[in-house]
């Protein structure tokens, strides 16, 4: 980790004392660490999430959140403590404060997380996945990955997410990076089939790596997209992770073929039963010149997922995130460095994993040079792309917007095999976007107060506390 300032060192020391305090009596003392995080998050908009957490902590109607949180005490103690320190202290409190400084200095986005591909290689050949076409043709070296993390730390980014390809093809280097950067948090989107006993033991040793295993619902729907026998290999990986008391979650991509399975209560119950602590939901994107468009989820299916995820978020002990439909909680699109960006295995720095266009490469530019490049500056100045935050994406939800960004920035396609004209890509999503707009506008008019009400209530309470503190002592 980059050298801490005196203020950061004091905050980290105080947080360590809090963590020790929480471990002694988590039921009583967890609210104290929430208050501590809130106090130190001035100027950064995580307050909606913090207030939501407060609202449900003591509400018996939301016992699922209580059960989820305290299930952490069934995990490896060192892994739990590393997650608290790296995720809450370094990535969120210290990291966000640094990010804010550099945002102000350079008038640009600084990401909370960097998604990067160690390799384009993969041991599977999943339907509709662009990486399946690349083979073992692209790789970033260990030194390049290490340098990205060092540069990111200087700017306040302490959260790193691996994708690919299959990132665990490079699991020796991933573990080595975890060892080299113990103050950072690492996560990987992985098909899970390469998780074995040795890797689990390595995870326990380094303590700062969490896998998000790709699951397409049940055995039939998972094997239909990922290949026969994949589901059973995933089940074996889950057994290994649970045997070692490790934290893990799932990554679920819903398509026209599997949405009803992925969004079913049975699937949510299965994920809880398997021991997952979180599930990250994505919708299929037809990225790549030959990507099938018939897998695009319909507007009705996306609405179904909108309602299912929100319903089970408050009733099941598993933390859920919806990459598209949760736009209302993060003020729209989070790509282009606003909260995250993507670096592919060729070093191309892209606004999003689903946006294969770039004007920068890590081998020619530093991260800060990229954040101030034309493409990333356009993202910075034009986000959010729609007042309806259920239509956040410049590709899937706002027809032609991505094409305009790419054209204005002079960016180029980063596809390895067959470069796709951005206008052709946007056209593939146009009809889907138009149909979703009708549904999303109706949902937004009905439900848009959900996050705004929480935010308003939070700031009203915060102002009262500040006025009370500022009042002269009688």
Coordinates of C-alpha atoms in Angstrom, one line a residue:
X1 CA 0.0 0.0 0.0
X2 CA 1.2 3.5 -0.7
X3 CA 2.6 5.3 2.3
X4 CA -0.2 6.5 4.6
X5 CA -0.4 10.1 5.7
X6 CA -0.4 10.8 9.5
X7 CA -4.2 11.3 9.4
X8 CA -4.7 8.0 7.6
X9 CA -2.4 6.2 10.0
X10 CA -4.4 7.5 13.0
X11 CA -7.7 6.5 11.3
X12 CA -6.3 3.0 10.6
X13 CA -5.1 2.6 14.2
X14 CA -8.5 3.6 15.5
X15 CA -10.2 1.2 13.1
X16 CA -8.0 -1.7 14.2
X17 CA -9.1 -1.0 17.8
X18 CA -12.7 -1.0 16.7
X19 CA -12.3 -4.3 14.9
X20 CA -10.8 -5.9 18.0
X21 CA -13.7 -4.4 20.0
X22 CA -16.3 -5.8 17.5
X23 CA -14.8 -9.3 17.8
X24 CA -15.3 -9.3 21.5
X25 CA -19.1 -8.7 21.2
X26 CA -20.2 -8.3 17.5
X27 CA -23.9 -8.1 18.4
X28 CA -23.4 -5.0 20.5
X29 CA -20.5 -3.4 18.9
X30 CA -21.1 -3.6 15.1
X31 CA -23.2 -0.4 15.2
X32 CA -20.1 1.4 16.5
X33 CA -18.1 0.5 13.5
X34 CA -20.9 1.7 11.2
X35 CA -20.9 5.0 13.0
X36 CA -17.1 5.2 12.7
X37 CA -17.3 4.6 8.9
X38 CA -20.1 7.1 8.5
X39 CA -18.2 9.8 10.5
X40 CA -15.1 9.4 8.3
X41 CA -16.9 9.3 4.9
X42 CA -17.6 13.1 4.6
X43 CA -17.8 14.1 1.0
X44 CA -18.4 10.6 -0.5
X45 CA -21.9 9.3 -1.3
X46 CA -22.0 6.0 0.5
X47 CA -24.4 7.4 3.0
X48 CA -27.5 5.9 1.3
X49 CA -26.1 2.4 1.8
X50 CA -25.0 3.2 5.4
X51 CA -28.4 4.5 6.3
X52 CA -30.1 1.6 4.7
X53 CA -27.9 -0.7 6.8
X54 CA -28.8 1.2 9.9
X55 CA -32.5 1.0 9.1
X56 CA -32.6 -2.8 8.9
X57 CA -30.0 -3.7 11.6
X58 CA -32.5 -3.7 14.4
X59 CA -35.7 -4.4 12.5
X60 CA -37.0 -7.9 13.2
X61 CA -38.6 -7.9 9.7
X62 CA -35.1 -8.0 8.2
X63 CA -33.6 -10.8 10.2
X64 CA -32.0 -12.1 7.0
X65 CA -29.5 -9.2 7.2
X66 CA -28.7 -10.0 10.8
X67 CA -28.2 -13.6 9.9
X68 CA -26.0 -12.8 6.9
X69 CA -23.8 -10.4 8.8
X70 CA -23.2 -12.7 11.8
X71 CA -22.5 -15.7 9.5
X72 CA -19.1 -14.0 9.0
X73 CA -18.2 -15.3 12.5
X74 CA -18.5 -18.8 11.1
X75 CA -15.7 -18.0 8.6
X76 CA -11.9 -18.1 9.1
X77 CA -11.1 -15.4 11.7
X78 CA -8.1 -14.1 9.7
X79 CA -10.0 -13.9 6.5
X80 CA -12.9 -12.1 8.2
X81 CA -10.5 -9.5 9.8
X82 CA -8.6 -9.0 6.5
X83 CA -12.0 -8.3 4.7
X84 CA -13.0 -5.8 7.3
X85 CA -9.7 -4.0 7.3
X86 CA -9.1 -4.0 3.5
X87 CA -12.6 -3.5 2.4
X88 CA -13.9 -1.0 5.0
X89 CA -10.7 0.8 6.1
X90 CA -8.4 0.8 3.1
X91 CA -10.8 0.5 0.1
X92 CA -13.6 2.6 1.5
X93 CA -12.5 5.1 4.2
X94 CA -8.8 5.8 3.3
X95 CA -9.3 5.0 -0.4
X96 CA -12.3 7.2 -1.0
X97 CA -10.7 10.2 0.8
X98 CA -7.6 9.9 -1.5
X99 CA -9.8 9.5 -4.6
X100 CA -11.6 12.7 -3.7
X101 CA -8.3 14.6 -3.5
X102 CA -7.2 13.4 -6.9
X103 CA -10.7 13.9 -8.4
X104 CA -10.5 17.6 -7.3
X105 CA -6.9 18.0 -8.5
X106 CA -7.3 16.6 -12.0
X107 CA -11.1 17.1 -12.5
X108 CA -11.6 13.4 -13.5
X109 CA -13.0 10.2 -12.3
X110 CA -10.9 8.0 -9.9
X111 CA -12.3 4.5 -9.6
X112 CA -13.1 2.7 -6.4
X113 CA -12.3 -0.6 -8.1
X114 CA -10.2 -1.7 -11.1
X115 CA -11.3 -4.8 -13.0
X116 CA -8.5 -6.4 -14.9
X117 CA -7.8 -9.5 -17.0
X118 CA -4.5 -11.4 -16.2
X119 CA -5.2 -13.6 -19.3
X120 CA -7.5 -14.1 -22.2
X121 CA -7.1 -17.9 -21.7
X122 CA -10.0 -20.0 -20.4
X123 CA -10.5 -23.7 -19.8
X124 CA -14.2 -23.5 -20.9
X125 CA -16.0 -22.3 -24.0
X126 CA -19.2 -20.7 -22.8
X127 CA -22.0 -19.7 -25.3
X128 CA -22.0 -15.9 -25.9
X129 CA -18.7 -15.2 -24.2
X130 CA -16.2 -13.1 -26.2
X131 CA -13.2 -14.6 -24.2
X132 CA -14.1 -18.1 -25.5
X133 CA -12.9 -17.0 -29.0
X134 CA -9.5 -15.5 -27.9
X135 CA -7.6 -18.5 -26.6
X136 CA -4.3 -18.1 -24.8
X137 CA -3.3 -15.1 -26.9
X138 CA -3.2 -12.2 -24.5
X139 CA -1.6 -12.0 -21.1
X140 CA -0.4 -9.2 -18.8
X141 CA 2.8 -9.9 -17.0
X142 CA 3.0 -10.1 -13.2
X143 CA 5.1 -6.9 -13.2
X144 CA 2.4 -5.1 -15.2
X145 CA -0.4 -6.3 -12.9
X146 CA 1.8 -5.3 -9.9
X147 CA 2.4 -1.8 -11.3
X148 CA -1.3 -1.2 -11.9
X149 CA -2.0 -2.0 -8.2
X150 CA 0.9 0.3 -7.1
X151 CA -0.4 3.1 -9.3
X152 CA -4.0 2.6 -8.1
X153 CA -3.0 2.6 -4.5
X154 CA -1.3 6.0 -4.9
X155 CA -4.7 7.4 -6.2
X156 CA -6.8 5.6 -3.6
X157 CA -7.9 2.4 -5.3
X158 CA -7.5 -0.6 -3.1
X159 CA -10.1 -2.9 -4.6
X160 CA -9.1 -5.2 -7.5
X161 CA -11.3 -7.6 -9.4
X162 CA -10.0 -10.2 -11.8
X163 CA -11.9 -11.4 -14.9
X164 CA -10.8 -12.9 -18.2
X165 CA -10.6 -15.3 -19.8
X166 CA -10.5 -17.5 -16.7
X167 CA -8.3 -15.6 -14.2
X168 CA -7.5 -18.7 -12.2
X169 CA -5.4 -19.9 -15.1
X170 CA -3.0 -17.5 -13.5
X171 CA -3.7 -18.5 -9.9
X172 CA 0.0 -18.6 -8.9
X173 CA 0.5 -15.0 -9.9
X174 CA -2.9 -14.0 -8.3
X175 CA -1.7 -15.5 -5.0
X176 CA 1.7 -13.8 -5.4
X177 CA -0.1 -10.4 -5.9
X178 CA -2.2 -11.0 -2.8
X179 CA 1.0 -11.6 -0.8
X180 CA 2.7 -8.5 -2.3
X181 CA -0.3 -6.3 -1.5
X182 CA -1.8 -7.4 1.8
X183 CA -3.6 -4.1 2.4
X184 CA -5.6 -4.6 -0.8
X185 CA -8.8 -6.5 -1.4
X186 CA -9.0 -8.9 -4.3
X187 CA -12.0 -10.6 -5.9
X188 CA -12.2 -12.8 -9.1
X189 CA -15.1 -13.6 -11.4
X190 CA -14.3 -17.3 -12.0
X191 CA -16.0 -20.4 -13.4
X192 CA -14.8 -22.1 -10.3
X193 CA -13.6 -25.3 -11.9
X194 CA -9.9 -24.6 -11.1
X195 CA -10.4 -24.2 -7.4
X196 CA -8.7 -27.1 -5.6
X197 CA -7.4 -27.9 -2.1
X198 CA -4.1 -26.2 -2.7
X199 CA -5.6 -23.0 -3.9
X200 CA -8.0 -23.0 -0.9
X201 CA -5.1 -23.3 1.4
X202 CA -3.4 -20.5 -0.4
X203 CA -6.5 -18.3 0.1
X204 CA -6.5 -19.0 3.8
X205 CA -2.9 -18.1 4.0
X206 CA -3.1 -14.7 2.1
X207 CA -6.6 -14.0 3.5
X208 CA -7.4 -11.1 1.0
X209 CA -8.9 -13.0 -2.0
X210 CA -12.6 -13.8 -2.5
X211 CA -14.0 -15.8 -5.5
X212 CA -17.3 -15.0 -7.2
X213 CA -18.2 -18.2 -9.0
X214 CA -20.2 -18.1 -12.2
X215 CA -23.5 -19.9 -11.8
X216 CA -26.3 -20.0 -14.4
X217 CA -29.0 -21.3 -12.1
X218 CA -29.4 -25.1 -11.8
X219 CA -27.4 -27.9 -13.3
X220 CA -29.3 -28.0 -16.6
X221 CA -29.0 -24.2 -17.3
X222 CA -25.4 -24.0 -16.1
X223 CA -24.2 -26.9 -18.2
X224 CA -26.3 -25.7 -21.2
X225 CA -24.2 -22.5 -21.4
X226 CA -20.9 -23.6 -19.8
X227 CA -20.5 -27.3 -20.8
X228 CA -21.6 -30.7 -19.5
X229 CA -20.2 -31.4 -16.1
X230 CA -19.4 -27.8 -15.2
X231 CA -22.1 -27.6 -12.5
X232 CA -20.7 -30.7 -10.6
X233 CA -17.2 -29.2 -10.7
X234 CA -18.6 -26.0 -9.2
X235 CA -20.3 -28.0 -6.5
X236 CA -16.9 -29.6 -5.6
X237 CA -15.3 -26.2 -5.5
X238 CA -18.0 -25.0 -3.1
X239 CA -17.4 -28.0 -0.8
X240 CA -13.7 -27.1 -0.7
X241 CA -14.3 -23.5 0.1
X242 CA -16.7 -24.3 2.9
X243 CA -14.4 -26.9 4.3
X244 CA -11.8 -24.1 4.7
X245 CA -14.3 -21.6 6.1
X246 CA -13.7 -19.2 3.2
X247 CA -15.9 -16.4 2.0
X248 CA -17.3 -16.7 -1.5
X249 CA -20.2 -15.6 -3.7
X250 CA -21.8 -16.2 -7.1
X251 CA -21.9 -14.3 -10.3
X252 CA -25.1 -14.9 -12.3
X253 CA -25.7 -13.8 -15.9
X254 CA -29.3 -13.9 -16.8
X255 CA -30.2 -14.4 -20.5
X256 CA -33.3 -15.1 -22.5
X257 CA -32.8 -18.8 -21.9
X258 CA -32.3 -18.9 -18.1
X259 CA -33.8 -15.7 -16.4
X260 CA -36.8 -17.6 -14.9
X261 CA -34.4 -20.1 -13.3
X262 CA -31.8 -17.6 -12.1
X263 CA -34.5 -15.3 -10.6
X264 CA -36.5 -18.1 -8.9
X265 CA -36.8 -18.5 -5.2
X266 CA -35.4 -22.0 -5.5
X267 CA -32.2 -20.6 -7.0
X268 CA -31.8 -18.0 -4.2
X269 CA -32.4 -20.7 -1.6
X270 CA -29.8 -22.9 -3.3
X271 CA -27.2 -20.1 -3.2
X272 CA -27.9 -19.6 0.5
X273 CA -27.7 -23.3 1.2
X274 CA -24.4 -23.6 -0.7
X275 CA -23.0 -21.0 1.7
X276 CA -22.6 -18.0 -0.5
X277 CA -22.5 -14.6 1.2
X278 CA -23.3 -12.5 -2.0
X279 CA -24.6 -12.8 -5.5
X280 CA -23.8 -10.4 -8.3
X281 CA -26.3 -10.3 -11.2
X282 CA -25.6 -9.3 -14.8
X283 CA -27.7 -9.4 -17.9
X284 CA -26.3 -10.8 -21.1
X285 CA -24.6 -8.3 -23.5
X286 CA -24.0 -9.2 -27.2
X287 CA -20.4 -8.0 -27.2
X288 CA -18.3 -9.3 -30.1
X289 CA -19.0 -9.2 -33.8
X290 CA -20.4 -12.7 -33.8
X291 CA -22.1 -12.6 -30.4
X292 CA -25.7 -14.0 -30.6
X293 CA -28.5 -11.5 -30.0
X294 CA -31.1 -14.1 -29.2
X295 CA -29.7 -14.4 -25.6
X296 CA -30.6 -10.8 -24.8
X297 CA -33.1 -10.8 -21.9
X298 CA -36.5 -9.3 -22.8
X299 CA -37.9 -6.2 -21.0
X300 CA -40.3 -8.5 -19.2
X301 CA -37.4 -10.7 -18.0
X302 CA -35.4 -7.7 -16.8
X303 CA -38.4 -6.4 -14.9
X304 CA -38.8 -9.9 -13.4
X305 CA -35.2 -9.7 -12.1
X306 CA -35.8 -6.2 -10.9
X307 CA -38.6 -7.3 -8.6
X308 CA -37.1 -10.7 -7.6
X309 CA -33.8 -9.3 -6.5
X310 CA -35.4 -6.5 -4.5
X311 CA -37.8 -9.0 -2.9
X312 CA -35.1 -11.5 -1.9
X313 CA -32.7 -8.7 -0.8
X314 CA -34.9 -8.2 2.2
X315 CA -35.9 -11.8 2.8
X316 CA -32.9 -14.0 2.1
X317 CA -29.5 -14.0 4.0
X318 CA -27.4 -13.2 0.9
X319 CA -26.2 -9.8 -0.2
X320 CA -27.4 -9.1 -3.8
X321 CA -26.2 -6.6 -6.4
X322 CA -27.7 -6.0 -9.8
X323 CA -25.2 -4.4 -12.2
X324 CA -27.9 -2.7 -14.3
X325 CA -31.1 -2.5 -12.2
X326 CA -29.4 -1.1 -9.1
X327 CA -28.6 2.2 -10.9
X328 CA -30.9 4.1 -8.6
X329 CA -28.6 3.4 -5.6
X330 CA -25.4 4.6 -7.4
X331 CA -26.7 7.5 -9.5
X332 CA -26.6 5.7 -12.8
X333 CA -23.7 4.4 -14.8
X334 CA -20.6 3.5 -12.7
X335 CA -18.2 2.9 -15.6
X336 CA -15.5 5.1 -17.1
X337 CA -13.7 5.2 -13.8
X338 CA -16.6 6.7 -11.9
X339 CA -16.6 3.6 -9.7
X340 CA -14.8 1.1 -11.8
X341 CA -13.0 0.5 -15.2
X342 CA -11.6 -2.5 -17.1
X343 CA -8.1 -3.3 -18.3
X344 CA -8.1 -6.2 -20.7
X345 CA -5.3 -8.8 -21.1
X346 CA -3.7 -6.7 -23.8
X347 CA -3.4 -3.7 -21.5
X348 CA -6.2 -1.7 -23.1
X349 CA -8.0 0.4 -20.6
X350 CA -11.7 0.4 -21.3
X351 CA -14.6 2.2 -19.5
X352 CA -16.4 -1.0 -18.9
X353 CA -15.9 -4.8 -19.3
X354 CA -18.8 -4.6 -21.8
X355 CA -17.4 -1.7 -23.7
X356 CA -14.5 -2.9 -25.9
X357 CA -13.3 0.5 -27.0
X358 CA -10.3 2.5 -25.7
X359 CA -8.0 5.4 -26.3
X360 CA -5.4 4.3 -23.7
X361 CA -3.2 1.3 -23.0
X362 CA -1.4 0.7 -19.7
X363 CA 1.8 0.0 -21.6
X364 CA 1.8 3.5 -23.0
X365 CA 0.0 5.6 -20.3
X366 CA -0.2 5.8 -16.6
X367 CA -3.6 5.5 -14.9
X368 CA -3.9 9.2 -14.2
X369 CA -3.1 10.0 -17.9
X370 CA -5.9 7.6 -18.8
X371 CA -8.4 9.2 -16.4
X372 CA -7.7 12.5 -18.1
X373 CA -7.8 11.1 -21.7
X374 CA -10.7 12.1 -24.0
X375 CA -12.8 9.0 -23.6
X376 CA -12.7 8.9 -19.8
X377 CA -13.2 12.7 -19.6
X378 CA -16.4 12.3 -21.7
X379 CA -17.6 9.7 -19.2
X380 CA -16.7 12.0 -16.3
X381 CA -18.6 15.0 -17.8
X382 CA -21.7 13.3 -19.2
X383 CA -22.6 10.8 -16.4
X384 CA -25.3 10.0 -15.6
X385 CA -26.5 9.3 -19.1
X386 CA -30.2 9.3 -18.2
X387 CA -32.3 11.0 -15.5
X388 CA -34.0 7.6 -15.2
X389 CA -31.4 5.7 -13.2
X390 CA -33.0 2.4 -14.2
X391 CA -31.6 3.2 -17.7
X392 CA -27.9 3.8 -16.7
X393 CA -26.0 2.1 -19.5
X394 CA -24.8 4.1 -22.6
X395 CA -24.9 0.9 -24.6
X396 CA -27.8 -1.2 -23.4
X397 CA -30.2 1.5 -22.2
X398 CA -29.5 4.7 -24.3
X399 CA -29.4 3.9 -28.0
X400 CA -26.4 5.4 -29.8
X401 CA -24.9 7.1 -26.7
X402 CA -21.9 4.8 -26.6
X403 CA -21.3 5.3 -30.4
X404 CA -21.2 9.1 -29.8
X405 CA -18.8 8.8 -26.9
X406 CA -16.4 6.6 -28.9
X407 CA -16.6 8.8 -32.0
X408 CA -16.1 12.1 -30.1
X409 CA -13.1 10.6 -28.2
X410 CA -11.5 9.1 -31.3
X411 CA -11.4 5.7 -29.5
X412 CA -10.8 2.4 -31.3
X413 CA -12.1 -1.2 -31.0
X414 CA -10.0 -3.4 -28.7
X415 CA -11.4 -6.7 -29.9
X416 CA -8.6 -9.1 -30.6
X417 CA -10.0 -11.2 -33.5
X418 CA -12.6 -9.2 -35.4
X419 CA -13.1 -5.5 -34.5
X420 CA -16.7 -4.5 -34.2
X421 CA -17.9 -1.1 -35.4
X422 CA -19.4 0.6 -32.4
X423 CA -22.5 1.7 -34.4
X424 CA -23.1 -2.0 -35.3
X425 CA -22.9 -2.9 -31.6
X426 CA -25.3 -0.2 -30.5
X427 CA -27.7 -1.3 -33.3
X428 CA -27.8 -4.8 -31.8
X429 CA -29.1 -3.4 -28.6
X430 CA -31.4 -0.7 -30.0
X431 CA -34.7 -2.6 -30.0
X432 CA -34.0 -4.1 -26.6
X433 CA -33.3 -0.6 -25.2
X434 CA -36.5 0.8 -26.7
X435 CA -38.6 -1.9 -25.1
X436 CA -36.9 -1.6 -21.8
X437 CA -37.4 2.2 -21.8
X438 CA -41.2 1.8 -21.6
X439 CA -40.9 -0.6 -18.6
X440 CA -38.1 1.4 -16.9
X441 CA -39.9 4.7 -17.2
X442 CA -43.0 3.2 -15.5
X443 CA -41.0 1.6 -12.7
X444 CA -39.0 4.8 -12.2
X445 CA -42.1 7.0 -11.8
X446 CA -43.5 4.5 -9.2
X447 CA -40.3 3.7 -7.3
X448 CA -37.8 6.4 -7.7
X449 CA -38.3 7.6 -4.1
X450 CA -36.7 4.5 -2.7
X451 CA -33.1 5.6 -2.6
X452 CA -33.8 9.4 -2.7
X453 CA -36.0 9.2 0.5
X454 CA -33.2 7.3 2.3
X455 CA -30.6 9.9 1.2
X456 CA -32.9 12.8 2.2
X457 CA -33.6 11.3 5.6
X458 CA -29.9 10.7 6.2
X459 CA -28.8 14.2 5.4
X460 CA -31.6 15.7 7.5
X461 CA -30.4 13.6 10.5
X462 CA -26.8 14.5 9.8
X463 CA -27.6 18.2 9.7
X464 CA -29.3 18.0 13.1
X465 CA -26.3 16.2 14.6
X466 CA -23.9 18.9 13.2
X467 CA -26.1 21.7 14.5
X468 CA -26.2 20.1 17.9
X469 CA -22.4 19.7 17.9
X470 CA -21.9 23.3 16.8
X471 CA -24.3 24.7 19.4
X472 CA -22.5 26.6 22.2
X473 CA -22.3 24.8 25.5
X474 CA -24.6 26.4 28.1

